[in-house]
Short mmCIF file of C-alpha atoms in Angstrom, two decimals:
data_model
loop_
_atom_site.label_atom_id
_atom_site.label_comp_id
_atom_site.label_asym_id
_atom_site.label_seq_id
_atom_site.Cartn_x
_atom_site.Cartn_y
_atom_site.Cartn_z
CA UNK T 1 -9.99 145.69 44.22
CA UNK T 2 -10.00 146.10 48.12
CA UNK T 3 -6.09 146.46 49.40
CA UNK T 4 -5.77 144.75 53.15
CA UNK T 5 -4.27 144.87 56.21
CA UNK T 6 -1.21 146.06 56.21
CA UNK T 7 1.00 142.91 56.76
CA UNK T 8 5.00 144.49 56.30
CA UNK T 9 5.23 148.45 56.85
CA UNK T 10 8.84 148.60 57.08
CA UNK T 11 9.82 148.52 53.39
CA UNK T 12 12.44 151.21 52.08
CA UNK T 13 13.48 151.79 48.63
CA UNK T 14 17.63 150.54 47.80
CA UNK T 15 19.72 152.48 45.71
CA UNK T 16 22.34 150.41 44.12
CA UNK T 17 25.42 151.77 41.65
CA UNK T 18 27.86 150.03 39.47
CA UNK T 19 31.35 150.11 41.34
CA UNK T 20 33.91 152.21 39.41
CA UNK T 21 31.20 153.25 36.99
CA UNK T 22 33.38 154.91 34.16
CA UNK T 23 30.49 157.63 33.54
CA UNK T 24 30.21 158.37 37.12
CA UNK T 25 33.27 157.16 38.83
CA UNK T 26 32.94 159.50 41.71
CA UNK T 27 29.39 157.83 42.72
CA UNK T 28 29.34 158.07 46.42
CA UNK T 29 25.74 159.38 47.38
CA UNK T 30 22.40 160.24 45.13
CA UNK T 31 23.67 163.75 44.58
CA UNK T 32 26.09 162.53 42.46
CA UNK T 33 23.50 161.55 40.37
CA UNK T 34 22.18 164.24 38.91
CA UNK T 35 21.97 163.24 35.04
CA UNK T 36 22.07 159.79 35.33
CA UNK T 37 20.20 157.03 33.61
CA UNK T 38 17.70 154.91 36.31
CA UNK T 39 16.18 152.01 36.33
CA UNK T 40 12.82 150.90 37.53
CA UNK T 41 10.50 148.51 37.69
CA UNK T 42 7.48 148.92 35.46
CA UNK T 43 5.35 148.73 38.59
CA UNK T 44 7.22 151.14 41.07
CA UNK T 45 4.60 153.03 43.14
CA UNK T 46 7.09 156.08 43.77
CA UNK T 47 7.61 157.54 40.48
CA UNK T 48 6.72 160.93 41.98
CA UNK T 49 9.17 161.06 44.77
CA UNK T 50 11.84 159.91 42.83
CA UNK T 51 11.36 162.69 40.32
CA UNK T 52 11.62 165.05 43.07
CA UNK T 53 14.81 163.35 44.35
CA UNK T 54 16.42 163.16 41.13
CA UNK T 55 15.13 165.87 39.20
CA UNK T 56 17.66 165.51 36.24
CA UNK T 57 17.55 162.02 35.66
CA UNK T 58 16.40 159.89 33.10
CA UNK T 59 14.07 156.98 34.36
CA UNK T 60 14.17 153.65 32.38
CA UNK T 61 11.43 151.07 32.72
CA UNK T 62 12.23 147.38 33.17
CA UNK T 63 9.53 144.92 33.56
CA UNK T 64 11.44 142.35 35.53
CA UNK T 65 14.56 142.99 38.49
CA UNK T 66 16.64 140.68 36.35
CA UNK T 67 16.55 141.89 33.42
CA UNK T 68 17.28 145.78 35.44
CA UNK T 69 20.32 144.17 37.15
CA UNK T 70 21.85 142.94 33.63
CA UNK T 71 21.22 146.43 32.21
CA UNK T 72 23.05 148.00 35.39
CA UNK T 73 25.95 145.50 34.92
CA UNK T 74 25.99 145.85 30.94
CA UNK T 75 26.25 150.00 31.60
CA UNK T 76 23.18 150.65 30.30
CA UNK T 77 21.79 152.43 32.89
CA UNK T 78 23.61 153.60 35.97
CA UNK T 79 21.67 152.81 38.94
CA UNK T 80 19.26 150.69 39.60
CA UNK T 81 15.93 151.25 42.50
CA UNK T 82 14.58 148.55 44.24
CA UNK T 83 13.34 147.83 47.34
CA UNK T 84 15.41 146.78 50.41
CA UNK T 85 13.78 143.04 51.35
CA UNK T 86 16.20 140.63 49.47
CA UNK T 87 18.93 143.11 48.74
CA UNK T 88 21.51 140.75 50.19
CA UNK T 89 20.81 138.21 47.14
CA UNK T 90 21.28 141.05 44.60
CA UNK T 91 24.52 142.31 45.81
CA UNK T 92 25.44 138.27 46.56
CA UNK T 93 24.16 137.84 42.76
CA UNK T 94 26.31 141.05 41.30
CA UNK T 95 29.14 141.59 43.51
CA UNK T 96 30.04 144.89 41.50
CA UNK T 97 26.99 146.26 42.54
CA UNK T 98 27.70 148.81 45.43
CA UNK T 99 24.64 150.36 47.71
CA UNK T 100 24.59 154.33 48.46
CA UNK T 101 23.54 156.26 50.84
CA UNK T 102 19.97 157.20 50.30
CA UNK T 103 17.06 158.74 51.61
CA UNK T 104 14.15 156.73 53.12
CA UNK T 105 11.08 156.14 51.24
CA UNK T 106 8.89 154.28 53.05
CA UNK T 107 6.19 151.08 51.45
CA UNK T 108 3.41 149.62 53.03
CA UNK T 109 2.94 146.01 51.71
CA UNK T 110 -0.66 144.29 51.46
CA UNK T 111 -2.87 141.78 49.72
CA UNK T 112 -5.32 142.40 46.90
CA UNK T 113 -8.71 140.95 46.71
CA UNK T 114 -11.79 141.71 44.64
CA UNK T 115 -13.84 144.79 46.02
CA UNK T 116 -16.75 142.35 46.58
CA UNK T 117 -14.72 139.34 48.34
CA UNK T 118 -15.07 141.23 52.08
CA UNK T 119 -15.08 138.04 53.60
CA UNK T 120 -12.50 136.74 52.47
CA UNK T 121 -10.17 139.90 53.18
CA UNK T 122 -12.40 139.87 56.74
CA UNK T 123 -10.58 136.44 57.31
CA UNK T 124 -7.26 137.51 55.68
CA UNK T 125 -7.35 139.99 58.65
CA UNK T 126 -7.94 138.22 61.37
CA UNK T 127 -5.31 135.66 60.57
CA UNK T 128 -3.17 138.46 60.11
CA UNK T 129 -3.75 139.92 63.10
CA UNK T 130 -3.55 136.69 65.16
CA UNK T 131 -0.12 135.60 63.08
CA UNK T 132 1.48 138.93 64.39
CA UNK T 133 -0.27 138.37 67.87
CA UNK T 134 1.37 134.66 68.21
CA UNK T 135 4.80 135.87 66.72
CA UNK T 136 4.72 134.31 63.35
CA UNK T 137 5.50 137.10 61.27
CA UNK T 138 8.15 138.11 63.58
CA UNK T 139 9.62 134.47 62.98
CA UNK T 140 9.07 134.92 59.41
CA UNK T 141 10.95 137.94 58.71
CA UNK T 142 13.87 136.24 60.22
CA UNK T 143 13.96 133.63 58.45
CA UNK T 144 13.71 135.28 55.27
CA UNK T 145 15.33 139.10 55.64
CA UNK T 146 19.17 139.19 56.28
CA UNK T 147 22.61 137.86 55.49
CA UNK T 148 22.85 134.76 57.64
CA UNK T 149 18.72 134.46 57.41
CA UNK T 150 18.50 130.55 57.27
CA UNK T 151 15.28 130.41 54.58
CA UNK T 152 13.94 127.45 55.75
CA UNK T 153 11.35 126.40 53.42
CA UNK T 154 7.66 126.10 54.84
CA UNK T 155 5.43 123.33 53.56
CA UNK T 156 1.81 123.72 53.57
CA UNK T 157 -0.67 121.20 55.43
CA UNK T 158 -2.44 120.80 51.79
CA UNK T 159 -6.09 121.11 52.58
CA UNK T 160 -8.76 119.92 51.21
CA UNK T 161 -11.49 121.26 48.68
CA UNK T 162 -10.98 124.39 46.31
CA UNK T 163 -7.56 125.84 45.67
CA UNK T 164 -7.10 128.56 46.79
CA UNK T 165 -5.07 131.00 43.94
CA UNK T 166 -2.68 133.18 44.23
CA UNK T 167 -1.05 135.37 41.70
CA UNK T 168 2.52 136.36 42.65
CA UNK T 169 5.76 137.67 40.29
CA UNK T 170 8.59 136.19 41.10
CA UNK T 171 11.80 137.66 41.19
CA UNK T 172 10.38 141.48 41.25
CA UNK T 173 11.44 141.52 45.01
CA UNK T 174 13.32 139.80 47.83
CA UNK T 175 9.80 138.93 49.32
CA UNK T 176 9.36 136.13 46.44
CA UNK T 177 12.13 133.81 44.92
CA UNK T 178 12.60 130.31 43.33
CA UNK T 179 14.30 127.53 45.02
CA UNK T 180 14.11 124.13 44.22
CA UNK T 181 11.85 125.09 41.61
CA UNK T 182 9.16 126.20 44.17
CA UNK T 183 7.89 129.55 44.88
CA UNK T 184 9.62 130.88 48.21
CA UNK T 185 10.00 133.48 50.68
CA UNK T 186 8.08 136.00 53.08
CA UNK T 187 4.77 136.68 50.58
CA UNK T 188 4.67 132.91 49.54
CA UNK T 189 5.03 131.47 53.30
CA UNK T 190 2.40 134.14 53.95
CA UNK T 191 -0.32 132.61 51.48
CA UNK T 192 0.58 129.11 52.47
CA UNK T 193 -0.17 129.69 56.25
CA UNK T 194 -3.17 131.48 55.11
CA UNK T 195 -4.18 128.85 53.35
CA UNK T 196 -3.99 126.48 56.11
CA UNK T 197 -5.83 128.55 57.87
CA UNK T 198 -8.51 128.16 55.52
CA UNK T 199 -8.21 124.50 55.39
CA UNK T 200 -8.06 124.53 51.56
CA UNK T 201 -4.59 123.51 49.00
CA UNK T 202 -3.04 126.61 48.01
CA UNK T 203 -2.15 127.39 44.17
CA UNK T 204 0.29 129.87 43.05
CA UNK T 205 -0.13 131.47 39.66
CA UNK T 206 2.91 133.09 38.08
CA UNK T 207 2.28 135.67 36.20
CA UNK T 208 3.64 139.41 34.91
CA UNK T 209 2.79 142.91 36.80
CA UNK T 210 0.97 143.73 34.00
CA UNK T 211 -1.60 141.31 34.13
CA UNK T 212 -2.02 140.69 37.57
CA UNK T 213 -5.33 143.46 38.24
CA UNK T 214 -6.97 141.86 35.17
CA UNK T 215 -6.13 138.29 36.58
CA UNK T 216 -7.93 139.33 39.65
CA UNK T 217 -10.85 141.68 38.43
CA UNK T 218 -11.56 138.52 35.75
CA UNK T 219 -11.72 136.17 38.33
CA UNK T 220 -8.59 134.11 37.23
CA UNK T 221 -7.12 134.22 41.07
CA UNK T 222 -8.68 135.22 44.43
CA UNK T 223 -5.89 137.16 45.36
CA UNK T 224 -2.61 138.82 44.76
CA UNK T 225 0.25 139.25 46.56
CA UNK T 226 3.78 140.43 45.33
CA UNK T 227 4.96 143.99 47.15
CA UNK T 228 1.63 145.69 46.29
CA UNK T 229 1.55 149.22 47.54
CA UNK T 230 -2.22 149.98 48.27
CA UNK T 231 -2.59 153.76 46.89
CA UNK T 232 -5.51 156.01 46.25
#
């Protein structure tokens, strides 16, 4: 599996509380949770720094963000990590969620293709490159990222010929959503103008973090997208 370009460097890691917690009403920065019960995503690619953050705590694995926010709200765990794209829909979703203060952990965001598909990455690249040369992906971070961000939906041209597929999870982060019934936001834009770039239809495969690497290595889709952190 070869990770690309680089395509969204600027990702930090959220912290987000339960306002007026009753086992740790005093919850004002990440020292205060020394102890506490976390929740993470299945996938996270930081397990390591957080340990070293919070060396007391207990981690708790959740395979969806969902499912993570109902455990915060039900007091089942008492903070949640996630990353920062999209954080304004959480806290718009669960208004007794409360962000703290907390240190920056940076994510690099790419695409994942099979080791042997360097052409295809070789053309990811390039239309990377020119997309952030002409100003697109400046345009599509503001559409997407913020409180008054206006999420215009972007339709593809269609294409012609082979699908091209693309296995994305939605929900996991603010960089893919649902509307309409329709996979939006930044990553599925992203795949959409790619694949009008290719002159082919585009074809989104949902699927879980779990099988997404064996959906690629097998062939199933041609790529992946969905806040993967390349790593050694």
């Amino acid at each position: 599996m070869k990770g690309v370009m680089r395509w969204f460097g600027g990702l930090f890691v959220a912290l987000l509380v339960l306002a007026g917690c009753s086992r740790h009403p005093g919850i004002r920065s990440e020292e205060d949770l020394a102890g506490a019960r976390i929740g993470v995503l299945t996938s996270l690619a930081h397990r390591q720094t957080l340990r070293e953050v919070f060396p007391g705590a207990t981690f708790l694995n959740y395979e969806e963000l969902p499912s993570m926010c109902m455990a915060l709200r039900g007091h089942k765990i008492d903070a949640l990590i996630c990353l920062e794209p999209g954080l304004d829909r959480i806290l718009a979703s669960f208004p007794s969620f409360v962000e703290i203060p907390f240190r920056e952990i940076k994510d690099s965001v790419a695409v994942a293709f099979q080791l042997s598909e360097t052409e295809m990455a070789g053309r990811f690249n390039a239309f990377l490159q020119k997309a952030r040369q002409e100003g697109v992906l400046a345009e599509m971070d503001a559409n997407w990222f913020g409180p008054d961000a206006p999420r215009t939906f972007y339709h593809a041209h269609g294409g012609s010929g082979i699908p091209f597929r693309v296995g994305i999870e939605v929900g996991q982060s603010g960089l893919t959503v649902v509307e309409d019934g329709e996979e939006a936001g930044f990553e599925p834009e992203l795949m959409r103008r790619f694949a009008d770039y290719l002159e082919r239809p585009v074809h989104f495969v949902e699927m879980t973090g779990a099988g997404m690497i064996p959906a690629l290595v097998s062939g199933r889709v041609d790529a992946l997208v969905d806040a993967i952190t390349p790593t050694a």
